[in-house]
Amino acid sequence: MKTNKNMRTLLQYILFITFFAGFALQTPTVLGQKKTIKKSGQITTNKKSNSKTKSKSKKSIRNSGSVKSKKQKTFNRKNNVVKEEKVALQDLVKKVPIDIPVIQDSTPSKVVTIMSAFKPQLKNVVKIDFTNASPISDTQSVSYSYQIPSQNLSFSYQPIALNPLAAVIPETPILEGNTRIKVGFGNYLYQFLEASYNTVSNNNIHDFNVYTESSEGAHHLQKFRDSKLNYLGNYALANQLHLTTHLYAQQTQLYRYGLVPDTIALPTDNYTQKSTHIGLQMALLNNNAFDKGIYFQPVLELENRSDIHSKNNTYFAISSPLSKQLKSGMLFNFDLHYSFSSYNNITNIQNSLLRWDPSLSFNKWNLKMKVGLSPVVKTDGFKLYPNIQLQHKLTDTTWDVQAGWITQTKNSNYSQLITENPWIISPEKLAISTQEKQFIKLVVNASKNLQYGFGISLNNYVNLALFNKTPIVVYDYIYPPSMTYYSNRVNRGLEYMTIWEPNAHTIELEANLQYQWSDVFSIHNEFKYTQYNYIKQNEKPWGLIPVQFNSGFYWKMNDKLLMDGSVQVMSGIQTTQEGSNFLAKTIPTAAIINAGISYKLSIPWKLWLKANNILNNTYQRWAEYPSLGVQINAGVVYSFHK
């Protein structure tokens, strides 16, 4: 009996020791970890350890419930941690559900979710100190967001790469003493000569350019000469301030050959259309302003245009785009513009224009909005115009809808008029023009390379410049005011005059399409149709283009061969018939195709070829002034530096 009792006691001890040994092995796994069972079938385990002090506080284990732990004893043996905890027996037998993960398809999903607080943004090139690529700010319009094409796209005309702000970006190398000479010849005795030179001194860049171009035509008066001198400067001032300058002087000489017989033998001075244009433009760039959320770029412009009859116009303008980024995310714009024009004719005519453009740009209700007013003080009084622009991106599309109500004001000067129509006589007066525009537009990014859009607008013009032939009997203010003469087209050639239409209403339809593939190929197309619904004083919109289409392309065939071209179509231009009845007539539709090619022979040498009016049509942009036929010009470019 005693032996049986001892055996029973021994078996109890063995079972007891076995039980606690198994319990000790399971304790680090069961009690020393937190198990969280997720829906996906994965178990996340968080280890608890404390090798320095004893834990006497209550701890909660989040698994299927909360388990209260009791005192713990921690033993450190050669950096090994062993934990012993007393746990209720019912907790040991509690069933813990474990989901066995199922082998799933290892094919990676196409949906990638990036969780990050970082928001990428495009930095202005001035902020990273691109001194040679300082942009001109336009705070008059809403900053629209577009779908950026894929990484294989780099714009050929703006080759500025995007780099991380932390990267060390070297300055664009400028070859000191870089010299370029371009020479060309062609039919109709075409001659072209251009020379340019640039240098760097104390981080200041100086560029000089001079060119002359001349040609003759089928008519003995159908010839011209154009010469121009340019100076471009970039001065580095203190605190990353840059002063850019453009100084120029240009002289253009034409001859009025319209309605003049080719057999006439009168002096060419009777038909001379000659003008001189000199000017200065300056802009101050403040690169530090971007760090403070403030941007400003004051621009100063001064020019003078004079003609062969001693009529001259002096024009002065200063513009100061100003914007401030607010903490709320809104952008406050306060643009300022002032211009003054003094025109010396029979009497001295002076026009002044002062304009403010305070506005707020912000995002609200899934819209990008710009709301403001434009108070304008002109010579003839005060006006207040609205400035509202909206943009909305349609859900799950690449379509952007843009709408707005804006007003553009322009203090017209002699240079703008003679650039648009080179055959005008000295205008009787100059005026301040206004265009009030209400528009809606759709922009579509069809693919990585293809974008297109179209829109419609209602326009209200005040003092719209029109151009028509001078009547046969006119009061000639060029000569002494007591003279009235009969305009002789043969003796003077056909002259155009500037007519200021006080009020005109139009509907304009616009469409554009562009495709670009890297820097290898690009094409852009623009179409515009203008319907004149109301003209207050004039019968027709004399000299303006109701229907026009423009297209251009650029093709880089390889590293040596480049090709470009353009297409232009004009239709519906109105003018008056010859005679005293002033009946309106439409100039025939004109289509012009131009193309050019450039081939690099070696590092210093390059060949170029240009063909104008390939269709060989003697079209008329201005009535009774037929153009030349096909023109083929070719030459070489030689570049070197010391």
C-alpha positions in Angstrom: 0.0 0.0 0.0 2.8 2.3 0.9 4.5 1.5 -2.3 1.4 2.2 -4.3 1.0 5.5 -2.5 4.6 6.5 -3.2 4.1 5.5 -6.9 0.9 7.6 -7.1 2.7 10.6 -5.5 5.6 10.2 -7.9 3.2 10.1 -10.9 1.5 13.2 -9.6 4.8 15.0 -9.4 5.7 13.9 -12.9 2.4 15.1 -14.3 2.7 18.3 -12.4 6.2 19.0 -13.6 5.2 18.0 -17.2 2.2 20.4 -17.0 4.3 23.4 -15.9 7.0 22.6 -18.4 4.5 22.7 -21.2 3.0 25.8 -19.7 6.4 27.5 -19.5 7.1 26.8 -23.2 3.7 28.2 -24.3 3.8 31.3 -22.1 6.0 33.5 -24.4 3.8 32.8 -27.3 0.4 33.0 -25.7 0.8 35.6 -23.1 3.9 37.6 -24.1 2.4 38.8 -27.4 -0.7 40.7 -28.6 -2.6 39.0 -31.4 -4.8 41.0 -33.7 -6.7 39.1 -36.3 -7.6 41.1 -39.3 -10.2 40.5 -42.0 -7.5 39.6 -44.5 -6.5 36.5 -42.4 -3.1 38.0 -41.2 -2.1 38.1 -37.5 -0.1 41.0 -36.3 2.0 40.2 -33.2 3.4 42.9 -30.9 6.0 41.8 -28.4 6.2 43.0 -24.9 9.4 43.0 -23.0 10.9 44.8 -20.1 14.4 43.7 -19.1 15.0 46.3 -16.4 12.1 46.6 -14.0 9.2 44.4 -12.8 5.8 45.2 -14.1 3.1 45.5 -11.4 0.5 47.3 -13.4 -2.6 45.9 -15.1 -2.2 45.2 -18.9 -4.9 44.6 -21.4 -4.6 42.2 -24.3 -6.8 43.0 -27.3 -7.7 39.8 -29.0 -11.2 38.5 -28.4 -11.5 40.1 -25.1 -9.4 41.5 -22.2 -7.3 39.3 -20.0 -6.1 40.5 -16.6 -2.5 39.6 -15.9 -1.0 39.3 -12.5 2.5 39.7 -11.2 5.4 39.0 -13.5 8.9 37.9 -12.8 11.7 38.6 -15.2 15.0 36.9 -15.2 18.0 38.1 -17.2 20.4 35.3 -18.1 23.1 36.2 -20.6 20.9 38.8 -22.3 18.1 36.2 -22.6 14.7 37.3 -21.2 12.4 34.8 -19.6 8.9 35.8 -18.4 6.7 33.9 -16.0 3.1 34.9 -15.5 0.2 33.4 -13.6 -2.8 33.1 -15.7 -6.3 31.8 -15.0 -6.8 28.2 -16.3 -10.0 29.1 -18.2 -7.9 31.6 -20.3 -5.6 28.7 -21.4 -8.4 26.6 -22.8 -10.1 29.5 -24.5 -10.5 28.9 -28.2 -8.6 31.3 -30.4 -9.9 31.4 -34.1 -7.0 31.4 -36.6 -7.6 32.0 -40.2 -5.4 30.0 -42.5 -4.3 32.3 -45.4 -5.3 31.1 -48.9 -2.7 31.2 -51.6 -3.7 34.0 -53.9 -2.7 35.2 -57.3 0.7 36.7 -57.2 0.1 38.9 -60.2 0.5 42.6 -59.1 -2.5 44.7 -59.1 -2.8 47.6 -61.5 -4.2 49.9 -58.8 -1.5 51.7 -56.7 -2.5 53.8 -53.8 0.1 56.2 -52.6 -0.4 57.5 -49.1 1.7 60.5 -48.5 1.4 64.1 -47.2 3.8 65.3 -50.0 2.2 67.2 -52.8 4.4 67.6 -55.9 4.4 71.0 -57.4 6.1 72.8 -60.3 8.5 75.5 -59.1 9.0 78.6 -61.1 12.3 78.6 -62.9 13.2 81.9 -61.3 13.0 80.3 -57.8 15.8 77.9 -58.7 17.8 80.8 -60.2 17.5 80.1 -63.9 18.9 83.5 -64.9 18.6 82.9 -68.6 15.0 81.7 -68.5 13.1 84.2 -66.4 9.4 84.0 -67.2 6.9 86.9 -67.7 4.1 86.6 -65.2 0.5 86.8 -66.3 -1.8 87.5 -63.4 -4.6 88.6 -65.6 -5.8 85.0 -66.2 -6.6 82.0 -64.1 -3.8 79.4 -63.8 -5.4 76.5 -65.5 -4.2 72.9 -64.7 -3.7 70.6 -67.7 -2.8 67.0 -68.0 1.0 67.0 -68.4 2.1 64.6 -71.3 4.3 61.6 -70.5 7.9 61.7 -69.6 9.0 61.3 -73.2 7.8 64.9 -74.0 10.1 67.9 -73.8 9.0 71.1 -75.5 11.4 72.1 -78.2 10.9 75.9 -77.7 11.1 75.7 -73.8 13.8 73.1 -73.0 13.9 73.6 -69.3 14.2 70.3 -67.4 12.4 69.7 -64.1 14.9 68.7 -61.4 14.6 68.0 -57.7 15.0 71.1 -55.6 17.8 69.3 -53.6 19.8 68.7 -56.7 22.7 70.9 -57.6 21.7 72.5 -60.8 24.6 74.0 -62.8 24.1 77.3 -64.6 23.5 77.1 -68.4 27.0 77.5 -69.9 27.4 80.6 -71.9 30.3 80.8 -74.3 32.0 84.1 -73.8 32.6 85.9 -77.1 30.1 83.6 -79.0 29.7 85.0 -82.5 27.1 84.1 -85.2 26.9 85.2 -88.8 24.0 84.4 -91.1 24.0 85.2 -94.8 21.3 84.4 -97.4 20.2 85.2 -101.0 17.2 84.4 -103.1 15.1 85.2 -106.1 13.7 88.8 -106.5 17.2 90.0 -105.5 16.6 88.9 -101.9 19.5 89.7 -99.6 19.9 88.9 -95.9 22.7 89.6 -93.5 22.7 89.1 -89.7 25.5 89.2 -87.1 25.3 88.6 -83.4 27.8 88.6 -80.5 27.4 88.0 -76.8 29.8 88.2 -73.9 29.7 87.8 -70.1 31.3 90.2 -67.7 30.9 90.0 -63.8 27.9 87.7 -64.2 26.3 90.2 -66.6 25.2 89.0 -70.0 25.4 91.3 -73.0 24.1 90.3 -76.5 24.3 92.4 -79.6 22.5 91.7 -82.8 22.2 93.6 -86.1 20.5 92.6 -89.4 19.4 94.0 -92.7 17.0 92.5 -95.2 16.0 93.7 -98.6 14.1 92.5 -101.7 12.7 93.6 -105.0 9.6 92.4 -106.9 7.9 92.0 -110.2 6.8 95.7 -110.0 9.6 98.3 -110.0 8.1 99.7 -106.8 7.5 96.4 -105.2 10.6 96.5 -103.0 11.5 96.9 -99.3 14.4 97.3 -96.9 14.3 96.5 -93.2 17.3 97.1 -90.8 17.4 96.7 -87.1 19.9 96.9 -84.2 19.2 95.0 -80.9 20.9 95.0 -77.5 19.8 92.5 -74.8 21.3 92.7 -71.3 20.9 90.8 -68.1 22.4 92.5 -65.1 22.8 90.6 -61.8 22.1 92.9 -58.9 22.3 92.3 -55.2 20.1 89.7 -53.4 19.4 87.8 -56.6 17.8 90.8 -58.3 18.1 90.8 -62.1 17.6 93.7 -64.5 16.8 92.7 -68.1 17.0 95.3 -70.8 16.1 95.5 -74.5 17.3 98.4 -76.5 16.4 98.6 -80.2 16.4 100.8 -83.3 14.6 99.9 -86.5 14.0 101.5 -89.9 11.6 100.2 -92.5 11.2 101.5 -96.1 8.5 100.5 -98.5 7.0 101.9 -101.7 3.3 102.3 -102.3 2.9 100.3 -105.6 -0.9 99.7 -105.3 -2.7 100.8 -108.5 0.5 102.3 -109.9 1.3 101.2 -113.5 4.6 99.5 -113.8 5.5 101.7 -116.8 5.3 104.9 -114.8 8.5 107.0 -114.6 7.8 109.3 -111.7 10.3 109.8 -108.9 10.2 107.0 -106.3 10.1 109.6 -103.5 6.4 110.1 -104.4 5.6 106.6 -103.1 8.0 106.3 -100.2 6.5 104.7 -97.1 9.3 105.1 -94.5 9.3 105.0 -90.7 11.8 104.8 -87.8 11.1 103.0 -84.6 13.4 103.2 -81.5 12.6 101.9 -78.0 13.7 100.6 -74.6 12.2 97.9 -72.5 13.4 97.1 -68.9 12.2 94.5 -66.4 13.2 93.9 -62.7 13.1 90.2 -61.6 13.1 89.5 -57.9 13.9 85.9 -57.3 13.8 86.1 -53.5 10.1 87.2 -53.5 8.9 83.6 -54.2 10.1 82.4 -50.8 7.9 84.9 -49.1 4.8 84.1 -51.2 5.1 87.5 -53.0 5.7 88.0 -56.7 6.3 91.2 -58.5 8.0 92.1 -61.8 7.8 95.8 -62.8 8.2 96.3 -66.6 9.0 99.7 -68.2 8.5 100.4 -71.9 9.4 103.5 -73.8 9.3 103.9 -77.6 9.0 106.5 -80.4 7.7 106.0 -84.0 8.2 108.7 -86.7 7.4 108.7 -90.4 8.6 110.5 -93.4 6.1 113.4 -92.9 7.6 114.2 -89.5 4.6 112.8 -87.6 5.7 111.0 -84.5 4.2 109.2 -81.5 5.9 108.8 -78.1 4.6 106.0 -76.0 5.4 105.3 -72.3 4.0 102.4 -70.2 4.8 100.8 -66.9 3.2 97.5 -65.7 3.7 95.9 -62.3 2.2 92.4 -61.9 1.8 91.8 -58.2 0.5 88.7 -56.3 0.6 87.5 -52.7 0.0 83.9 -51.6 -2.2 83.9 -48.5 -2.2 81.3 -45.7 -5.7 80.2 -46.5 -4.5 79.1 -49.9 -6.0 82.0 -51.8 -3.9 84.2 -54.1 -4.4 87.9 -54.0 -3.6 89.8 -57.2 -3.1 93.5 -57.4 -1.8 94.4 -60.9 -1.1 98.0 -61.9 -0.8 99.4 -65.4 -0.2 103.0 -66.6 0.4 104.2 -70.1 0.8 107.6 -71.8 0.7 108.3 -75.5 1.6 111.7 -77.1 0.9 112.0 -80.8 2.1 114.9 -82.8 -0.1 115.6 -85.8 -2.1 118.7 -86.8 -2.6 119.1 -83.0 -0.9 117.3 -80.2 -3.1 114.5 -79.0 -2.4 112.9 -75.6 -4.1 109.8 -74.1 -3.5 108.3 -70.7 -4.7 105.1 -69.2 -4.5 104.0 -65.5 -5.8 100.5 -64.6 -5.9 98.4 -61.4 -6.8 94.7 -61.3 -7.4 93.6 -57.7 -8.7 90.0 -57.5 -8.8 86.8 -55.5 -8.0 83.4 -56.9 -9.2 80.4 -54.9 -10.7 76.9 -55.1 -14.3 76.4 -54.0 -17.1 74.0 -54.8 -14.8 72.0 -57.0 -14.1 75.2 -59.0 -11.0 77.3 -59.6 -12.2 80.8 -59.4 -10.8 84.3 -59.9 -13.1 87.1 -58.8 -12.3 90.8 -59.0 -12.9 94.3 -60.4 -10.9 96.4 -62.8 -11.3 100.1 -62.2 -10.0 102.1 -65.2 -9.3 105.8 -65.4 -9.0 107.0 -69.0 -8.7 110.4 -70.7 -12.4 110.4 -71.4 -13.5 109.3 -67.9 -13.8 106.5 -65.4 -15.0 102.9 -66.0 -15.4 99.9 -63.8 -15.2 96.4 -65.4 -15.8 92.9 -64.0 -13.1 90.3 -63.8 -14.5 86.8 -63.3 -12.9 83.6 -64.5 -13.9 80.0 -63.7 -12.5 76.6 -64.4 -14.1 73.2 -63.7 -12.7 69.7 -64.5 -15.4 67.2 -65.4 -15.5 64.1 -63.2 -13.6 61.1 -64.5 -12.6 62.9 -67.7 -9.7 65.0 -69.0 -12.1 67.8 -70.0 -11.7 71.3 -68.6 -14.6 73.8 -68.9 -13.5 77.4 -68.7 -15.7 80.5 -68.6 -15.3 84.1 -67.8 -16.1 87.8 -68.1 -13.0 89.9 -68.7 -12.1 93.3 -70.3 -9.0 94.3 -72.2 -7.9 97.9 -72.6 -5.2 99.2 -74.9 -3.8 102.6 -75.3 -3.2 102.4 -79.1 0.0 103.8 -80.6 1.3 104.4 -84.0 3.6 101.4 -84.0 0.8 98.9 -83.4 -1.2 100.4 -86.3 1.7 100.4 -88.8 2.6 96.9 -87.8 -0.9 95.7 -88.6 -1.2 97.7 -91.9 2.1 99.0 -93.4 0.3 101.0 -96.1 -1.5 103.5 -93.8 -0.9 107.2 -93.9 -0.3 109.1 -90.6 -3.5 108.5 -88.5 -5.6 111.6 -87.8 -5.8 110.6 -84.2 -5.1 107.8 -81.7 -7.7 106.3 -79.3 -8.0 104.0 -76.3 -9.6 100.7 -77.4 -11.7 98.4 -75.1 -12.7 94.8 -75.6 -15.3 93.4 -73.2 -15.4 89.6 -73.6 -17.8 86.9 -72.2 -16.6 83.4 -73.1 -16.9 79.7 -72.5 -14.3 77.2 -73.6 -13.7 73.5 -73.5 -10.2 72.1 -73.3 -9.6 68.3 -73.9 -6.5 66.4 -73.3 -7.3 63.4 -75.5 -4.0 61.6 -75.0 -0.5 62.1 -73.8 0.4 63.9 -77.0 -2.9 65.3 -78.3 -4.8 68.2 -77.0 -7.6 70.2 -78.5 -10.3 72.7 -77.5 -13.0 75.0 -78.8 -15.0 77.9 -77.5 -17.4 80.7 -78.2 -17.4 84.3 -77.0 -19.5 87.5 -77.1 -17.4 90.7 -77.6 -18.2 94.4 -77.3 -15.6 96.6 -78.9 -15.1 100.4 -78.3 -12.9 102.3 -80.6 -12.1 99.3 -82.9 -9.4 100.2 -85.5 -10.5 99.5 -89.1 -8.5 100.1 -92.3 -9.8 101.2 -95.7 -8.7 102.9 -98.8 -8.5 106.7 -98.7 -11.3 108.2 -100.8 -10.7 109.9 -104.1 -11.5 113.3 -102.6 -10.0 113.8 -99.2 -8.9 116.6 -96.9 -5.1 116.2 -96.8 -3.9 117.0 -93.3 -0.3 115.9 -94.3 0.2 119.1 -96.3 -0.8 122.7 -95.3 -4.4 122.5 -93.9 -5.7 125.0 -96.5 -5.3 122.5 -99.4 -7.9 120.2 -100.7 -6.6 117.8 -103.4 -7.8 115.0 -105.6 -6.0 111.8 -104.6 -4.2 110.5 -107.7 -3.3 106.8 -107.3 -0.8 107.1 -110.1 1.1 110.0 -108.5 1.1 108.8 -104.9 0.1 105.2 -104.9 -2.8 103.6 -102.9 -3.0 104.8 -99.3 -5.0 103.4 -96.4 -6.5 105.3 -93.5 -7.3 104.3 -90.0 -11.0 104.5 -89.0 -12.0 104.3 -85.4 -15.3 102.4 -85.0 -17.0 103.7 -81.8 -18.9 100.5 -81.1 -19.1 97.0 -82.6 -20.6 93.7 -81.3 -19.2 90.3 -82.4 -19.6 86.6 -81.9 -16.4 84.6 -82.2 -15.9 80.9 -82.6 -12.4 79.5 -81.8 -10.9 76.1 -82.1 -7.4 74.7 -81.7 -5.6 71.4 -82.0 -2.0 70.5 -81.1 0.1 67.4 -81.2 3.6 66.9 -79.9 5.8 63.9 -79.8 8.9 64.5 -77.6 11.1 67.2 -79.1 11.0 65.4 -82.5 7.7 66.5 -83.9 5.0 69.1 -83.1 2.1 70.6 -84.9 -0.4 73.3 -83.8 -3.6 74.5 -85.5 -5.8 77.5 -84.8 -9.1 78.5 -86.4 -11.1 81.6 -85.7 -14.4 82.9 -87.1 -15.8 86.3 -86.3 -19.3 87.4 -87.0 -20.0 91.1 -86.8 -23.6 91.5 -85.6 -23.6 95.2 -85.0 -21.4 98.1 -86.3 -22.5 101.5 -85.3 -21.0 103.8 -88.0 -19.3 101.7 -90.7 -21.0 99.5 -93.2 -18.4 96.7 -93.0 -15.5 95.8 -90.7 -13.0 97.2 -93.2 -9.7 95.4 -93.4 -10.3 92.9 -90.6 -10.2 89.1 -91.2 -13.5 87.3 -90.4 -12.3 83.8 -91.1 -8.7 82.7 -90.5 -6.8 79.5 -90.1 -3.2 79.2 -89.0 -1.1 76.0 -88.8 2.6 75.3 -88.1 4.8 72.3 -87.6 8.3 71.4 -86.5 10.1 68.2 -87.3 13.5 67.2 -86.1 14.4 64.4 -88.5 17.8 63.7 -86.8 20.5 65.5 -85.0 21.5 67.4 -88.1 18.3 67.9 -90.1 15.4 70.1 -89.1 12.3 71.1 -91.0 9.5 73.5 -90.3 6.5 75.0 -92.1 3.3 77.0 -91.9 -0.1 77.3 -93.5 -2.3 80.4 -93.4 -5.8 80.9 -94.9 -7.7 84.2 -94.8 -11.2 84.8 -96.1 -14.0 87.4 -96.0 -11.9 90.6 -95.9 -14.0 93.6 -96.9 -12.9 96.8 -98.7 -14.4 99.3 -101.1 -14.4 99.3 -104.9 -12.5 101.9 -106.8 -14.5 105.0 -107.7 -16.7 107.4 -105.8 -19.6 105.1 -105.0 -17.8 103.4 -102.0 -19.5 100.1 -102.7 -18.2 97.2 -100.6 -16.4 94.2 -102.1 -14.7 91.1 -100.7 -11.1 90.3 -101.3 -10.5 86.8 -102.7 -9.6 84.1 -100.3 -5.8 83.8 -99.7 -3.9 80.6 -98.9 -0.2 80.7 -98.1 2.1 77.8 -97.5 5.7 78.3 -96.3 8.4 75.7 -95.5 12.0 75.7 -94.3 14.8 73.3 -93.8 18.1 73.5 -91.9 21.1 71.1 -92.1 24.1 71.1 -89.8 27.3 70.3 -91.8 29.7 70.6 -88.9 30.1 72.3 -85.6 30.5 75.8 -87.0 28.6 75.5 -90.3 24.9 75.2 -91.0 22.9 75.4 -94.3 19.4 76.8 -94.4 16.7 76.9 -97.1 13.3 78.7 -97.0 10.4 78.7 -99.5 7.6 81.3 -99.1 4.2 81.2 -101.0 4.9 77.7 -102.4 1.5 77.7 -104.2 2.7 80.7 -106.2 -0.5 82.6 -105.6 -0.4 86.4 -105.9 -2.8 86.8 -103.0 -3.8 90.2 -101.5 -3.9 90.8 -97.7 -4.6 94.4 -98.5 -6.7 95.3 -101.6 -4.7 96.3 -104.7 -1.4 95.1 -103.2 -0.6 91.8 -104.8 2.1 89.7 -103.2 5.1 88.1 -104.7 5.0 84.6 -106.2 7.0 81.8 -104.8 10.2 82.9 -103.1 13.2 80.6 -102.6 15.9 81.9 -100.2 19.0 80.0 -99.0 22.2 80.7 -97.1 24.7 79.6 -94.5 25.2 80.1 -90.8 28.7 80.3 -89.3 29.2 80.2 -85.5 32.4 80.5 -83.5 33.7 81.6 -80.1 37.0 82.6 -78.7 
